[in-house]
Amino acid sequence: MDAIKELITSIENEIVEIRRTLHTHPELSNEEHKTSSLVKEKLTEYGIKWQGGFAKTGILGIIEGENPGGTVALRADMDALPIQEANDLSYISENEGKMHACGHDAHTAMLLGAGYALQKSKHKLSGTVLLVFQPAEETSPYGGSQPMMDDGVFAEYTPDVIYGQHVWPSLPVGQVGIRDKEMMGASDRFRVTIKGKGGHASMPHDGNDALIVTNQIITALQTIVSRSVNPLESAVVTVGRIEGGYSYNVIPDEVTFEGTVRTFKPEVKEKVKQRFHTIIEQTAEAFDAVSEIRYFDGYPATINSPEWAAQARTTVEKILGDQAAPEIDPALAGEDFSRFLLNYPGAFIWLGTQIEDAENQKPLHDPGFKLNEKALPLGSEFLAEVAVDTLNTLKQGAN
């Protein structure tokens, strides 16, 4: 619809302002109360009916077309990260230790913009569009998508197809990343404690150095990917935090380390998980130490439905040109949208948001992360257009 683009253009400044307001006042997972209130206010202002209270702060906007048809859901996440922002912006975060460093402020603003355009066009819609504003995307392994579904977000309106998008700083504005199947990886977490026997640094024979045992384990864990996983498959085992010891002259009796496991295929994940436990338990035993393992199964891999990934690509090329959806590699970063895709067919895309000074672009989850706001109306236009195109495809399939 040419009218979609015109409608998005008419509120382009408002979309940017909403994003900046959310950026200035970020809220962590399960604390998105002011964010939720702003979303409700805007939905009401746009004449969009809504339901609230899903997973505490989640919201469902409902746009019913004037013609019968299927149901398409569009999802945006709302939560920020526990990061102290390090940018020099007029709208820098005012909440100490909290920052929208993953673009969820933009996701929410873009979905509101798409909702505005779709509500104005509902006389042309053949079916229903659901606007899913999700909390707690950053709380792996729990997340907010499953609690929303558990709370009945789709009890009254069941989507035939669901779409989500994420800002992507490595892609320039005007480009969109889409894959037919694997987009993002499964993201598990672990916390391991190794218990030995403390003592004086000058008398190691009287103790059992938990730090030495931990060192052996961390080194051995790296052999999982290099020696237990098919080189043609994808897997990552990363230890990101170690805590232990008291002083330079004390042998530590206990060390804790934390990290993450990333994979695509379930069978690879299970292989890595099995080797992970075996290596830790048997290495600790060999050193006469005790291991305590807490392994958290996190978000599953984000796997697109080929049919609807193709639909998203068609929509992107229609609005942005034939070269707008370049071939991309998947990423092993985790995404809670994956649980929606386990229950409903759909697709997840990456929206190019690289800043003009590309050499200084910081990655997602960095204190200096910025995004190019010229991408915001494009993201809103994509969401609105892909909803319309998908409803039309569903209608054609039903005839």
PDB file of N, CA and C in Angstrom, residues 179 182-187 224-226 228-237 261-273 301 303 329-333:
ATOM      1  N   ARG A 179      17.093 -14.831   6.677  1.00  0.00           N
ATOM      2  CA  ARG A 179      17.494 -16.185   6.308  1.00  0.00           C
ATOM      3  C   ARG A 179      16.262 -17.090   6.309  1.00  0.00           C
ATOM      4  N   GLU A 182      17.852 -20.905   9.898  1.00  0.00           N
ATOM      5  CA  GLU A 182      18.547 -20.480  11.111  1.00  0.00           C
ATOM      6  C   GLU A 182      18.906 -18.986  11.061  1.00  0.00           C
ATOM      7  N   MET A 183      18.425 -18.239  12.053  1.00  0.00           N
ATOM      8  CA  MET A 183      18.789 -16.826  12.190  1.00  0.00           C
ATOM      9  C   MET A 183      19.699 -16.600  13.390  1.00  0.00           C
ATOM     10  N   MET A 184      19.303 -17.161  14.540  1.00  0.00           N
ATOM     11  CA  MET A 184      20.051 -16.937  15.772  1.00  0.00           C
ATOM     12  C   MET A 184      20.112 -18.232  16.577  1.00  0.00           C
ATOM     13  N   GLY A 185      21.072 -18.292  17.502  1.00  0.00           N
ATOM     14  CA  GLY A 185      21.367 -19.547  18.165  1.00  0.00           C
ATOM     15  C   GLY A 185      20.613 -19.781  19.467  1.00  0.00           C
ATOM     16  N   ALA A 186      20.714 -21.021  19.937  1.00  0.00           N
ATOM     17  CA  ALA A 186      20.249 -21.352  21.282  1.00  0.00           C
ATOM     18  C   ALA A 186      21.260 -20.779  22.279  1.00  0.00           C
ATOM     19  N   SER A 187      20.769 -20.242  23.380  1.00  0.00           N
ATOM     20  CA  SER A 187      21.669 -19.583  24.344  1.00  0.00           C
ATOM     21  C   SER A 187      21.443 -20.142  25.742  1.00  0.00           C
ATOM     22  N   ILE A 224      35.714 -29.158  23.748  1.00  0.00           N
ATOM     23  CA  ILE A 224      34.384 -29.624  23.345  1.00  0.00           C
ATOM     24  C   ILE A 224      34.119 -29.251  21.894  1.00  0.00           C
ATOM     25  N   VAL A 225      34.297 -27.972  21.587  1.00  0.00           N
ATOM     26  CA  VAL A 225      34.032 -27.507  20.225  1.00  0.00           C
ATOM     27  C   VAL A 225      35.089 -28.024  19.256  1.00  0.00           C
ATOM     28  N   SER A 226      36.350 -28.010  19.684  1.00  0.00           N
ATOM     29  CA  SER A 226      37.421 -28.375  18.758  1.00  0.00           C
ATOM     30  C   SER A 226      37.546 -29.869  18.507  1.00  0.00           C
ATOM     31  N   SER A 228      34.861 -32.416  19.866  1.00  0.00           N
ATOM     32  CA  SER A 228      33.647 -33.225  20.039  1.00  0.00           C
ATOM     33  C   SER A 228      32.505 -32.810  19.125  1.00  0.00           C
ATOM     34  N   VAL A 229      32.650 -31.665  18.464  1.00  0.00           N
ATOM     35  CA  VAL A 229      31.602 -31.160  17.577  1.00  0.00           C
ATOM     36  C   VAL A 229      32.093 -31.227  16.136  1.00  0.00           C
ATOM     37  N   ASN A 230      31.232 -31.695  15.260  1.00  0.00           N
ATOM     38  CA  ASN A 230      31.538 -31.726  13.829  1.00  0.00           C
ATOM     39  C   ASN A 230      31.976 -30.329  13.373  1.00  0.00           C
ATOM     40  N   PRO A 231      33.125 -30.214  12.709  1.00  0.00           N
ATOM     41  CA  PRO A 231      33.600 -28.894  12.281  1.00  0.00           C
ATOM     42  C   PRO A 231      32.627 -28.158  11.362  1.00  0.00           C
ATOM     43  N   LEU A 232      31.697 -28.878  10.747  1.00  0.00           N
ATOM     44  CA  LEU A 232      30.723 -28.248   9.869  1.00  0.00           C
ATOM     45  C   LEU A 232      29.508 -27.737  10.626  1.00  0.00           C
ATOM     46  N   GLU A 233      29.447 -28.002  11.926  1.00  0.00           N
ATOM     47  CA  GLU A 233      28.364 -27.502  12.764  1.00  0.00           C
ATOM     48  C   GLU A 233      28.856 -26.301  13.573  1.00  0.00           C
ATOM     49  N   SER A 234      27.911 -25.614  14.229  1.00  0.00           N
ATOM     50  CA  SER A 234      28.248 -24.407  14.986  1.00  0.00           C
ATOM     51  C   SER A 234      28.043 -24.626  16.474  1.00  0.00           C
ATOM     52  N   ALA A 235      29.042 -24.213  17.256  1.00  0.00           N
ATOM     53  CA  ALA A 235      28.942 -24.279  18.714  1.00  0.00           C
ATOM     54  C   ALA A 235      29.981 -23.350  19.324  1.00  0.00           C
ATOM     55  N   VAL A 236      29.640 -22.772  20.464  1.00  0.00           N
ATOM     56  CA  VAL A 236      30.553 -21.902  21.207  1.00  0.00           C
ATOM     57  C   VAL A 236      30.406 -22.211  22.685  1.00  0.00           C
ATOM     58  N   VAL A 237      31.529 -22.348  23.387  1.00  0.00           N
ATOM     59  CA  VAL A 237      31.538 -22.443  24.846  1.00  0.00           C
ATOM     60  C   VAL A 237      32.417 -21.315  25.363  1.00  0.00           C
ATOM     61  N   VAL A 261      26.753 -21.305  26.567  1.00  0.00           N
ATOM     62  CA  VAL A 261      26.891 -22.269  25.477  1.00  0.00           C
ATOM     63  C   VAL A 261      25.938 -21.848  24.364  1.00  0.00           C
ATOM     64  N   ARG A 262      26.454 -21.762  23.136  1.00  0.00           N
ATOM     65  CA  ARG A 262      25.636 -21.356  21.996  1.00  0.00           C
ATOM     66  C   ARG A 262      25.693 -22.424  20.908  1.00  0.00           C
ATOM     67  N   THR A 263      24.533 -22.781  20.367  1.00  0.00           N
ATOM     68  CA  THR A 263      24.437 -23.785  19.314  1.00  0.00           C
ATOM     69  C   THR A 263      23.245 -23.466  18.424  1.00  0.00           C
ATOM     70  N   PHE A 264      23.132 -24.179  17.311  1.00  0.00           N
ATOM     71  CA  PHE A 264      21.943 -24.093  16.459  1.00  0.00           C
ATOM     72  C   PHE A 264      21.075 -25.347  16.584  1.00  0.00           C
ATOM     73  N   LYS A 265      21.680 -26.511  16.322  1.00  0.00           N
ATOM     74  CA  LYS A 265      20.899 -27.743  16.267  1.00  0.00           C
ATOM     75  C   LYS A 265      20.735 -28.362  17.656  1.00  0.00           C
ATOM     76  N   PRO A 266      19.532 -28.876  17.964  1.00  0.00           N
ATOM     77  CA  PRO A 266      19.297 -29.501  19.276  1.00  0.00           C
ATOM     78  C   PRO A 266      20.262 -30.645  19.578  1.00  0.00           C
ATOM     79  N   GLU A 267      20.588 -31.454  18.569  1.00  0.00           N
ATOM     80  CA  GLU A 267      21.471 -32.589  18.818  1.00  0.00           C
ATOM     81  C   GLU A 267      22.888 -32.133  19.135  1.00  0.00           C
ATOM     82  N   VAL A 268      23.308 -31.012  18.558  1.00  0.00           N
ATOM     83  CA  VAL A 268      24.629 -30.456  18.877  1.00  0.00           C
ATOM     84  C   VAL A 268      24.618 -29.910  20.299  1.00  0.00           C
ATOM     85  N   LYS A 269      23.539 -29.221  20.645  1.00  0.00           N
ATOM     86  CA  LYS A 269      23.421 -28.700  22.004  1.00  0.00           C
ATOM     87  C   LYS A 269      23.528 -29.829  23.038  1.00  0.00           C
ATOM     88  N   GLU A 270      22.824 -30.921  22.818  1.00  0.00           N
ATOM     89  CA  GLU A 270      22.847 -32.025  23.773  1.00  0.00           C
ATOM     90  C   GLU A 270      24.233 -32.656  23.868  1.00  0.00           C
ATOM     91  N   LYS A 271      24.929 -32.727  22.738  1.00  0.00           N
ATOM     92  CA  LYS A 271      26.287 -33.259  22.746  1.00  0.00           C
ATOM     93  C   LYS A 271      27.207 -32.372  23.567  1.00  0.00           C
ATOM     94  N   VAL A 272      27.112 -31.060  23.339  1.00  0.00           N
ATOM     95  CA  VAL A 272      27.950 -30.111  24.084  1.00  0.00           C
ATOM     96  C   VAL A 272      27.620 -30.163  25.566  1.00  0.00           C
ATOM     97  N   LYS A 273      26.363 -30.216  25.875  1.00  0.00           N
ATOM     98  CA  LYS A 273      25.927 -30.242  27.276  1.00  0.00           C
ATOM     99  C   LYS A 273      26.441 -31.492  27.985  1.00  0.00           C
ATOM    100  N   ALA A 301      17.075 -22.084  19.548  1.00  0.00           N
ATOM    101  CA  ALA A 301      17.524 -21.382  18.346  1.00  0.00           C
ATOM    102  C   ALA A 301      16.336 -20.715  17.648  1.00  0.00           C
ATOM    103  N   ILE A 303      14.620 -20.165  14.491  1.00  0.00           N
ATOM    104  CA  ILE A 303      14.565 -20.810  13.186  1.00  0.00           C
ATOM    105  C   ILE A 303      13.344 -20.290  12.423  1.00  0.00           C
ATOM    106  N   ASP A 329      25.138 -14.261   7.093  1.00  0.00           N
ATOM    107  CA  ASP A 329      25.393 -15.421   7.941  1.00  0.00           C
ATOM    108  C   ASP A 329      24.522 -15.315   9.191  1.00  0.00           C
ATOM    109  N   PRO A 330      24.143 -16.429   9.782  1.00  0.00           N
ATOM    110  CA  PRO A 330      23.390 -16.380  11.040  1.00  0.00           C
ATOM    111  C   PRO A 330      24.298 -15.950  12.182  1.00  0.00           C
ATOM    112  N   ALA A 331      23.706 -15.675  13.327  1.00  0.00           N
ATOM    113  CA  ALA A 331      24.462 -15.290  14.524  1.00  0.00           C
ATOM    114  C   ALA A 331      24.092 -16.224  15.658  1.00  0.00           C
ATOM    115  N   LEU A 332      25.057 -16.471  16.549  1.00  0.00           N
ATOM    116  CA  LEU A 332      24.797 -17.342  17.692  1.00  0.00           C
ATOM    117  C   LEU A 332      24.286 -16.589  18.917  1.00  0.00           C
ATOM    118  N   ALA A 333      24.004 -15.301  18.746  1.00  0.00           N
ATOM    119  CA  ALA A 333      23.336 -14.566  19.820  1.00  0.00           C
ATOM    120  C   ALA A 333      21.938 -15.140  20.012  1.00  0.00           C
TER     121      ALA A 333
END
